[in-house]
Coordinates of C-alpha atoms in Angstrom, one line a residue:
M385 CA 106.6 82.3 124.7
V386 CA 108.9 82.2 127.7
S387 CA 108.5 78.4 128.1
G388 CA 108.5 77.6 124.4
P389 CA 111.4 76.2 122.3
S390 CA 114.3 78.6 121.8
P391 CA 115.2 79.7 118.2
D392 CA 118.6 79.2 116.7
A393 CA 121.1 81.7 118.4
G394 CA 122.3 83.0 115.0
D395 CA 118.7 83.6 113.7
L396 CA 117.8 85.3 117.0
A397 CA 120.8 87.7 116.8
E398 CA 120.0 88.5 113.2
Y399 CA 116.4 89.3 114.0
R400 CA 117.3 91.4 117.0
A401 CA 119.3 93.5 114.6
V402 CA 116.3 93.9 112.4
L403 CA 114.1 94.9 115.3
E404 CA 116.7 97.5 116.4
A405 CA 116.9 98.9 112.9
D406 CA 113.2 99.0 112.1
A407 CA 110.8 97.2 114.4
D408 CA 107.7 98.1 112.5
G409 CA 109.1 97.2 109.0
G410 CA 110.7 94.0 110.3
L411 CA 107.6 92.7 112.0
A412 CA 105.3 93.7 109.1
G413 CA 107.8 92.0 106.7
L414 CA 107.7 88.8 108.8
Y415 CA 103.9 88.8 108.8
S416 CA 104.0 89.2 105.0
T417 CA 106.1 86.1 104.7
I418 CA 103.9 84.0 107.0
V419 CA 100.5 85.0 105.5
K420 CA 99.7 84.8 101.8
R421 CA 99.0 88.1 100.0
A422 CA 95.5 86.9 99.0
H423 CA 94.7 86.1 102.6
R424 CA 96.1 89.4 103.8
R425 CA 93.7 91.2 101.4
Q426 CA 90.7 89.1 102.6
L427 CA 91.6 90.0 106.2
G428 CA 91.9 93.6 105.2
T429 CA 95.4 93.9 106.6
F430 CA 97.5 96.9 105.7
F431 CA 100.4 98.2 107.8
T432 CA 100.7 101.9 108.4
P433 CA 104.3 103.3 108.2
T434 CA 105.7 104.6 111.5
A435 CA 106.1 108.2 110.2
E436 CA 102.5 108.4 109.3
V437 CA 101.4 107.0 112.7
K438 CA 103.5 109.7 114.4
F439 CA 101.8 112.3 112.2
M440 CA 98.4 111.0 113.3
L441 CA 99.4 111.4 117.0
D442 CA 100.7 114.9 116.2
L443 CA 97.2 115.7 114.8
W444 CA 95.5 114.4 117.9
D445 CA 97.8 116.5 120.2
E446 CA 96.8 119.6 118.1
I447 CA 93.1 119.2 118.6
E448 CA 93.1 118.0 122.2
E449 CA 94.8 119.8 125.1
S450 CA 95.1 116.8 127.4
S451 CA 96.8 113.5 126.8
P452 CA 94.6 110.4 126.9
D453 CA 94.3 108.2 130.0
V454 CA 93.5 105.1 127.9
V455 CA 94.4 104.3 124.3
I456 CA 92.6 101.5 122.6
D457 CA 94.3 100.3 119.4
V458 CA 91.7 98.8 117.0
G459 CA 93.1 96.0 114.9
A460 CA 96.5 96.5 116.5
G461 CA 98.4 94.3 114.0
V462 CA 102.1 94.2 114.7
G463 CA 101.8 97.2 117.0
V464 CA 103.0 100.3 115.3
F465 CA 100.1 102.4 116.8
T466 CA 100.4 100.6 120.1
A467 CA 104.2 101.3 120.4
E468 CA 104.0 104.9 119.3
A469 CA 101.1 105.7 121.6
A470 CA 102.9 104.1 124.6
K471 CA 106.0 106.2 123.9
R472 CA 104.1 109.5 123.2
W473 CA 101.9 109.3 126.3
P474 CA 103.8 107.4 129.0
Q475 CA 101.1 107.9 131.6
A476 CA 98.4 106.2 129.4
K477 CA 97.3 102.7 129.6
V478 CA 97.4 101.1 126.1
V479 CA 95.1 98.2 125.1
A480 CA 96.0 96.4 121.8
V481 CA 93.0 94.6 120.4
D482 CA 93.3 92.1 117.5
I483 CA 91.5 88.9 116.5
N484 CA 94.5 87.7 114.5
P485 CA 96.8 85.5 116.6
V486 CA 99.7 86.0 114.1
T487 CA 99.9 89.7 114.3
L488 CA 99.1 89.8 118.0
G489 CA 101.9 87.2 118.5
L490 CA 104.3 89.5 116.6
L491 CA 103.2 92.4 118.8
A492 CA 104.0 90.2 121.8
V493 CA 107.5 89.7 120.4
R494 CA 107.9 93.4 120.3
L495 CA 107.0 93.7 124.0
F496 CA 109.4 90.9 125.0
S497 CA 112.3 92.5 123.1
D498 CA 114.4 94.8 125.2
S499 CA 115.9 96.1 121.9
V500 CA 112.8 97.9 120.9
T501 CA 112.5 100.4 123.7
D502 CA 114.7 101.7 126.5
S503 CA 112.1 101.0 129.1
A504 CA 111.0 97.5 128.0
K505 CA 109.6 96.4 131.4
D506 CA 107.6 99.5 131.9
F507 CA 106.4 99.3 128.3
E508 CA 105.3 95.7 128.8
A509 CA 103.5 96.6 132.0
R510 CA 101.5 99.4 130.4
V511 CA 100.4 97.5 127.3
T512 CA 97.6 94.9 127.5
L513 CA 97.1 92.5 124.6
V514 CA 93.5 91.4 123.9
R515 CA 92.9 88.7 121.3
E516 CA 89.2 89.3 120.6
D517 CA 86.9 90.7 117.9
F518 CA 86.8 94.4 118.6
T519 CA 83.2 94.7 117.5
T520 CA 82.3 92.2 120.3
W521 CA 84.8 93.4 122.9
F522 CA 84.1 97.1 122.8
V523 CA 80.3 96.8 123.0
S524 CA 80.4 94.2 125.8
G525 CA 81.5 96.5 128.5
R526 CA 85.0 94.9 128.9
A527 CA 86.8 97.9 127.5
P528 CA 88.4 100.2 130.1
E529 CA 85.9 102.6 131.7
P530 CA 85.6 106.1 130.0
G531 CA 88.0 108.8 131.2
R532 CA 89.8 110.5 128.3
R533 CA 89.8 107.3 126.2
L534 CA 91.2 107.5 122.6
V535 CA 90.2 104.8 120.1
L536 CA 93.1 104.8 117.7
G537 CA 94.4 102.8 114.8
N538 CA 94.0 101.3 111.4
P539 CA 90.9 99.0 111.5
P540 CA 90.8 96.0 109.1
Y541 CA 89.7 97.0 105.6
T542 CA 87.6 93.9 105.0
R543 CA 84.9 94.5 102.4
A544 CA 81.3 93.5 103.2
Q545 CA 81.1 90.9 100.5
L546 CA 83.9 88.9 102.2
L547 CA 82.0 88.6 105.4
E548 CA 79.5 85.8 106.1
L549 CA 75.9 86.9 105.8
A550 CA 75.2 86.2 109.4
E551 CA 78.2 88.3 110.4
R552 CA 77.0 91.2 108.2
E553 CA 73.6 91.1 109.8
R554 CA 75.2 91.1 113.3
L555 CA 77.4 94.0 112.5
H556 CA 74.5 95.9 110.9
E557 CA 72.5 95.5 114.0
L558 CA 75.4 96.8 116.2
T559 CA 75.4 100.1 114.3
D560 CA 71.7 100.6 115.0
G561 CA 71.0 101.8 111.5
L562 CA 74.0 104.1 111.3
C563 CA 75.5 102.0 108.4
G564 CA 73.9 100.1 105.5
S565 CA 74.3 96.4 105.1
R566 CA 77.0 96.9 102.4
A567 CA 79.3 98.8 104.8
S568 CA 82.9 97.6 105.1
L569 CA 84.2 96.3 108.4
S570 CA 86.2 99.5 109.1
T571 CA 83.1 101.7 108.5
V572 CA 81.1 99.5 110.9
I573 CA 83.8 99.8 113.5
T574 CA 83.8 103.6 113.1
A575 CA 80.0 103.8 113.5
L576 CA 79.7 101.5 116.6
T577 CA 82.7 103.3 118.2
L578 CA 81.2 106.8 117.6
Q579 CA 77.9 105.7 119.1
R580 CA 79.6 104.6 122.3
L581 CA 81.9 107.5 122.9
A582 CA 81.6 109.0 126.3
P583 CA 81.8 112.9 126.4
S584 CA 85.5 112.7 127.3
D585 CA 86.4 110.1 124.7
G586 CA 87.6 110.6 121.1
L587 CA 88.8 108.6 118.1
S588 CA 91.5 108.8 115.5
L589 CA 91.2 106.2 112.8
L590 CA 92.9 105.7 109.4
L591 CA 90.1 104.4 107.1
P592 CA 89.5 103.5 103.4
A593 CA 88.0 106.6 101.8
Q594 CA 85.0 105.0 100.1
W595 CA 82.7 105.8 103.0
L596 CA 83.1 109.6 102.3
E597 CA 80.6 109.2 99.5
S598 CA 79.0 105.7 99.7
Q599 CA 75.3 105.4 100.2
Y600 CA 75.8 102.9 103.0
A601 CA 77.6 105.5 105.1
R602 CA 75.1 108.4 104.5
K603 CA 73.7 108.3 108.1
L604 CA 77.2 108.0 109.6
R605 CA 78.3 111.1 107.8
S606 CA 75.1 112.9 109.0
R607 CA 75.9 111.8 112.6
L608 CA 79.5 113.2 112.4
W609 CA 78.2 116.4 110.8
N610 CA 75.8 117.0 113.7
E611 CA 78.3 116.2 116.5
Q612 CA 78.8 120.0 116.7
R613 CA 80.4 120.0 120.2
R614 CA 83.2 117.7 119.0
S615 CA 86.0 118.8 116.7
V616 CA 86.0 116.7 113.5
E617 CA 89.0 116.6 111.2
L618 CA 89.4 114.7 107.9
R619 CA 92.7 114.2 106.2
L620 CA 92.7 112.6 102.8
V621 CA 95.7 110.4 102.0
E622 CA 96.5 110.2 98.3
S623 CA 99.6 108.0 98.2
E624 CA 100.1 104.6 96.7
D625 CA 103.1 104.2 98.9
L626 CA 101.2 104.5 102.2
F627 CA 100.6 100.8 102.5
G628 CA 103.7 99.4 100.8
G629 CA 102.6 100.1 97.2
A630 CA 99.0 98.9 97.6
Q631 CA 96.4 101.0 95.7
V632 CA 94.4 102.0 98.7
D633 CA 92.7 105.3 99.1
A634 CA 92.6 106.3 102.7
V635 CA 91.3 109.1 105.0
A636 CA 92.2 109.9 108.6
L637 CA 89.2 110.7 110.8
L638 CA 89.7 112.6 114.1
V639 CA 86.8 113.2 116.5
G640 CA 87.7 115.1 119.6
A641 CA 86.1 115.1 123.1
E642 CA 82.9 117.1 123.7
R643 CA 83.2 120.8 124.6
D644 CA 80.6 123.3 125.9
T645 CA 80.7 125.3 122.7
P646 CA 80.5 124.4 119.0
R647 CA 83.7 123.0 117.5
P648 CA 85.1 123.2 113.9
F649 CA 84.7 120.6 111.1
R650 CA 87.8 120.8 109.0
I651 CA 89.1 119.0 106.0
G652 CA 92.4 118.9 104.1
K653 CA 95.0 116.7 102.3
W654 CA 97.5 114.7 104.2
R655 CA 100.2 116.9 105.8
E656 CA 98.6 120.1 104.4
P657 CA 99.4 122.9 106.8
E658 CA 96.2 124.8 106.2
L659 CA 92.7 123.2 106.4
E660 CA 89.4 124.3 105.1
E661 CA 86.7 124.8 107.7
L662 CA 83.1 123.7 106.6
D663 CA 80.0 125.5 107.9
R664 CA 78.0 123.0 109.9
T665 CA 74.9 125.2 109.9
E666 CA 74.5 124.2 106.2
P667 CA 72.9 120.8 105.3
V668 CA 75.2 117.8 105.4
P669 CA 76.9 117.4 102.0
D670 CA 75.9 114.4 99.9
S671 CA 79.5 113.5 99.2
W672 CA 82.5 114.6 101.3
R673 CA 85.0 113.3 98.7
Q674 CA 84.5 116.1 96.2
A675 CA 85.2 118.7 98.9
F676 CA 88.9 117.5 98.9
D677 CA 89.3 117.6 95.1
H678 CA 90.0 121.0 93.6
S679 CA 90.4 119.6 90.1
P680 CA 87.8 120.7 87.5
M681 CA 84.9 118.2 87.7
L682 CA 81.5 118.2 86.2
E683 CA 79.2 120.0 88.7
P684 CA 76.2 118.2 90.1
Q685 CA 73.9 120.9 88.9
T686 CA 75.2 120.4 85.3
I687 CA 74.0 116.8 85.5
L688 CA 70.6 117.8 86.8
K689 CA 70.1 120.1 83.8
E690 CA 70.6 117.3 81.3
Q691 CA 67.5 115.6 79.9
F692 CA 69.1 112.2 79.4
V693 CA 71.4 109.9 81.4
L694 CA 73.0 106.6 80.4
S695 CA 70.5 104.5 82.3
D696 CA 67.8 105.8 79.9
L697 CA 69.5 103.8 77.1
A698 CA 71.4 101.0 78.8
E699 CA 71.8 98.8 81.9
V700 CA 75.1 99.0 83.7
H701 CA 76.5 96.1 85.8
R702 CA 79.7 94.7 87.3
G703 CA 81.4 91.6 85.9
V704 CA 81.2 88.2 87.5
A705 CA 82.4 88.0 91.1
T706 CA 83.7 84.5 91.1
G707 CA 85.2 84.4 94.6
A708 CA 88.3 82.7 93.3
N709 CA 89.5 83.9 89.9
A710 CA 92.5 81.5 90.0
T711 CA 90.0 78.6 89.9
F712 CA 87.4 80.0 87.6
V713 CA 89.4 81.8 85.0
L714 CA 91.2 79.2 82.9
D715 CA 93.9 79.3 80.3
E716 CA 93.5 77.8 76.8
T717 CA 95.2 74.5 77.7
V718 CA 92.9 73.7 80.5
A719 CA 89.7 74.9 78.7
L720 CA 90.4 72.8 75.7
G721 CA 90.2 69.7 77.9
L722 CA 86.7 70.5 79.1
P723 CA 83.2 70.3 77.5
V724 CA 82.7 73.2 75.0
D725 CA 79.5 74.4 76.7
A726 CA 81.1 74.4 80.2
T727 CA 83.3 77.4 79.5
R728 CA 83.0 80.8 77.7
R729 CA 85.3 83.6 76.8
V730 CA 86.0 86.1 79.5
V731 CA 87.7 89.5 79.5
T732 CA 89.9 90.1 82.5
R733 CA 91.6 93.4 81.5
L734 CA 91.3 96.0 78.7
V735 CA 94.9 97.3 78.4
D736 CA 95.8 95.0 75.5
L737 CA 92.5 95.0 73.7
P738 CA 91.4 97.1 70.6
D739 CA 88.4 99.3 70.6
D740 CA 86.4 96.6 68.8
L741 CA 86.8 93.0 70.2
D742 CA 85.8 90.9 67.2
S743 CA 87.0 87.4 66.1
A744 CA 89.9 88.8 64.2
A745 CA 91.1 90.8 67.3
L746 CA 90.6 87.7 69.5
S747 CA 93.3 85.8 67.7
S748 CA 95.9 88.4 68.6
A749 CA 94.7 89.2 72.2
S750 CA 97.1 88.3 75.0
D751 CA 96.3 85.6 77.5
R752 CA 96.4 88.3 80.2
A753 CA 93.4 90.1 78.7
I754 CA 91.3 87.1 77.5
G755 CA 90.7 83.8 79.1
W756 CA 88.0 81.2 79.6
L757 CA 85.5 81.3 82.4
L758 CA 84.3 78.0 84.0
T759 CA 80.5 78.0 83.6
A760 CA 79.9 74.4 84.5
T761 CA 76.6 73.1 85.9
K762 CA 76.2 70.0 88.1
L763 CA 75.2 68.0 85.1
H764 CA 78.4 69.0 83.3
V765 CA 80.4 67.8 86.2
E766 CA 78.6 64.5 86.4
Q767 CA 79.3 63.9 82.7
S768 CA 82.9 65.0 82.5
A769 CA 85.9 63.3 84.2
A770 CA 88.1 66.3 83.5
L771 CA 85.6 68.6 85.2
R772 CA 85.3 66.2 88.2
A773 CA 89.1 66.3 88.6
L774 CA 89.2 70.1 88.4
I775 CA 86.4 70.4 91.0
K776 CA 88.0 67.9 93.3
N777 CA 91.3 69.7 93.2
A778 CA 89.6 73.0 94.0
E779 CA 87.8 71.4 97.0
E780 CA 91.0 70.0 98.3
N781 CA 92.3 73.6 98.3
E782 CA 89.0 74.6 100.1
I783 CA 87.9 76.9 97.3
H784 CA 84.3 75.8 98.0
T785 CA 84.5 77.3 101.5
R786 CA 85.1 80.9 100.3
V787 CA 82.3 83.3 101.0
L788 CA 80.9 83.9 97.5
C789 CA 81.2 80.2 96.6
Q790 CA 79.2 79.2 99.7
R791 CA 76.3 81.3 98.7
R792 CA 75.6 79.2 95.5
S793 CA 73.6 76.1 95.6
D794 CA 76.5 74.4 93.7
W795 CA 79.6 76.4 94.6
F796 CA 81.1 76.2 91.1
D797 CA 78.0 77.0 89.1
L798 CA 78.3 80.6 87.7
T799 CA 75.6 80.3 85.0
A800 CA 73.1 82.6 86.8
E801 CA 75.7 85.3 87.3
V802 CA 77.2 85.4 83.8
R803 CA 76.2 88.5 81.7
C804 CA 77.6 89.4 78.2
P805 CA 77.5 93.2 77.8
D806 CA 77.6 95.1 74.5
V807 CA 80.3 97.4 75.8
I808 CA 83.0 96.8 78.4
I809 CA 84.5 99.8 80.3
G810 CA 87.4 99.8 82.8
A811 CA 86.6 100.9 86.3
M812 CA 89.9 102.8 87.0
T813 CA 92.3 105.0 85.1
Q814 CA 94.8 107.7 85.5
K815 CA 94.1 109.3 82.1
R816 CA 91.2 108.0 80.0
F817 CA 88.6 105.4 80.5
K818 CA 88.8 102.6 77.9
L819 CA 85.7 101.4 76.2
V820 CA 85.7 98.2 74.2
N821 CA 82.8 97.1 71.8
N822 CA 82.2 93.5 72.8
S823 CA 81.4 92.0 69.4
I824 CA 82.3 88.4 70.4
G825 CA 79.8 88.4 73.4
A826 CA 82.4 87.7 76.1
T827 CA 81.6 87.9 79.8
L828 CA 83.9 89.8 82.2
T829 CA 85.4 89.6 85.6
N830 CA 84.3 92.0 88.3
N831 CA 87.2 94.5 88.0
L832 CA 85.3 95.7 84.8
Y833 CA 81.9 97.1 84.1
G834 CA 79.4 96.1 81.4
I835 CA 77.0 98.4 79.4
T836 CA 74.1 96.5 77.9
W837 CA 71.9 98.5 75.5
M838 CA 68.1 98.3 76.0
R839 CA 66.1 96.8 73.2
T840 CA 64.5 100.1 72.5
T841 CA 67.9 101.8 71.9
T842 CA 68.5 102.3 68.2
S843 CA 71.7 101.2 66.4
K844 CA 72.4 104.9 65.7
Q845 CA 72.1 105.9 69.3
R846 CA 74.4 103.0 70.3
R847 CA 77.1 104.1 67.8
D848 CA 76.8 107.8 68.6
V849 CA 76.9 107.3 72.4
L850 CA 79.9 105.0 72.2
R851 CA 81.7 107.4 69.8
W852 CA 80.9 110.4 72.1
L853 CA 82.2 108.6 75.2
R854 CA 85.6 108.2 73.6
T855 CA 85.8 112.0 72.8
D856 CA 87.4 114.5 75.2
E857 CA 83.9 115.7 76.1
G858 CA 82.7 112.3 76.9
Q859 CA 85.8 111.5 79.0
Q860 CA 85.3 114.7 80.9
A861 CA 81.7 113.6 81.6
L862 CA 82.9 110.2 82.8
T863 CA 85.4 111.9 85.1
G864 CA 82.6 114.1 86.4
V865 CA 80.7 111.1 87.8
A866 CA 83.8 109.3 89.0
R867 CA 85.7 109.8 92.2
R868 CA 89.4 110.5 92.9
Q869 CA 91.6 107.8 94.5
G870 CA 95.2 107.8 95.5
A871 CA 98.1 108.0 93.1
G872 CA 96.1 110.0 90.6
L873 CA 93.6 107.2 90.0
I874 CA 90.0 108.0 88.9
K875 CA 87.4 105.3 89.8
L876 CA 83.9 104.8 88.3
E877 CA 81.1 103.1 90.2
P878 CA 78.1 101.5 88.5
G879 CA 75.8 104.1 90.1
G880 CA 77.8 107.0 88.8
L881 CA 78.0 105.4 85.4
R882 CA 74.2 105.0 85.3
R883 CA 73.8 108.7 86.1
L884 CA 76.2 109.8 83.4
P885 CA 74.6 112.8 81.5
L886 CA 74.3 112.4 77.8
P887 CA 73.9 115.3 75.3
S888 CA 70.3 115.5 74.3
E889 CA 71.2 115.9 70.6
I890 CA 72.9 112.5 70.6
V891 CA 70.0 110.7 72.3
S892 CA 67.3 112.4 70.2
G893 CA 69.3 112.2 67.0

């Protein structure tokens, strides 16, 4: 950077002013203009506001009497955790680890700017930048030796399905069975870090909240529950504003250093002054998410008392995970130029749709709710010039290199993945779950779920169950098997929907 070309003096002065006013916001904003939003989501990049980072450091100071000697920032990004840790604990060595050269470069800008801190040279001397994959670097022995180390930060929120299969297998092996193969990257990082903590080490991570109840993290939760000589604290963040308006449900996990006596396990909402202490002599709870939620929910024992669940009458599945909806979901103009049997109707959202999606409703449905899904085979492409042009254009934009596309023998062929359910239900809501009777036999994208009746389910059972699901009682039952997210959102998962209890009188008639 020192020997590189100098920027325009006017631009430099303007950006110094931005750094002085808000270094974190300015650098995060610059990153957002450099990297496309879709790529940021695939990388799992979300920037934590400075005030929330300071609060996490406050929480750490509350559970630990001594300051850390070494702070390791996981997925350091543009450096908000790095900068605040260096200011909070001036005697500590801070190591910022990130595989992304763009964010790490912006963090380097921060260290070189004497506008950011009063002691810029000292700040630069105490912070080490490491451009490596944390999962490789931390387990390789190249991390600073134990001695009151704190592993801190906001690990990348990359979902498992966005990782290459070989990478998922490598990460699964690193956790030594503590995580399932479907675990997100942040959960894997938490597991492998926890396994390698020395007695004097601790961690403080801001994580997506799914692992609190996901099957893939069951052993990880059990390990934390049984770390009885370490303080464990969970703080649920329910704010859509935490990551710049992104709908991300997060939880702060703090694990303290080992002590000679049993330590507490406490949970609470973000910034709540009083926390609830859980009894670790009891068996580990199946789901930690429900412990945070004091809203009326259907109790698990109520579900167990019911004789029938939805999976007795129907199959539940996600919509098609195309890997590139912008390529596979077509508008009317493009679809009309392709072979008729190379596309089919697809539902992408339910907001604008009536309860019964038939041919009459189809004519008035908005383009945002209904489109055409590309379902072309290799034979279709060979026989259609329009399809060949569409495929060529997609490959020029490297769509075929995306993870889900690479897993298909022909990257564009979705025919084996298309399902046309009888009923479509939305995955998330703030009030009521919408259910649409799919009379036209459309398929759906993977933000929606499908319910397909079994052949043995009678017409009366189908009508009665759908009618009941739309009642207040049915909606309460759906809420009971869903989980709470930030901003008041309620989210269903296919597994919860399969376990939905049905009144015996409806099923038996």
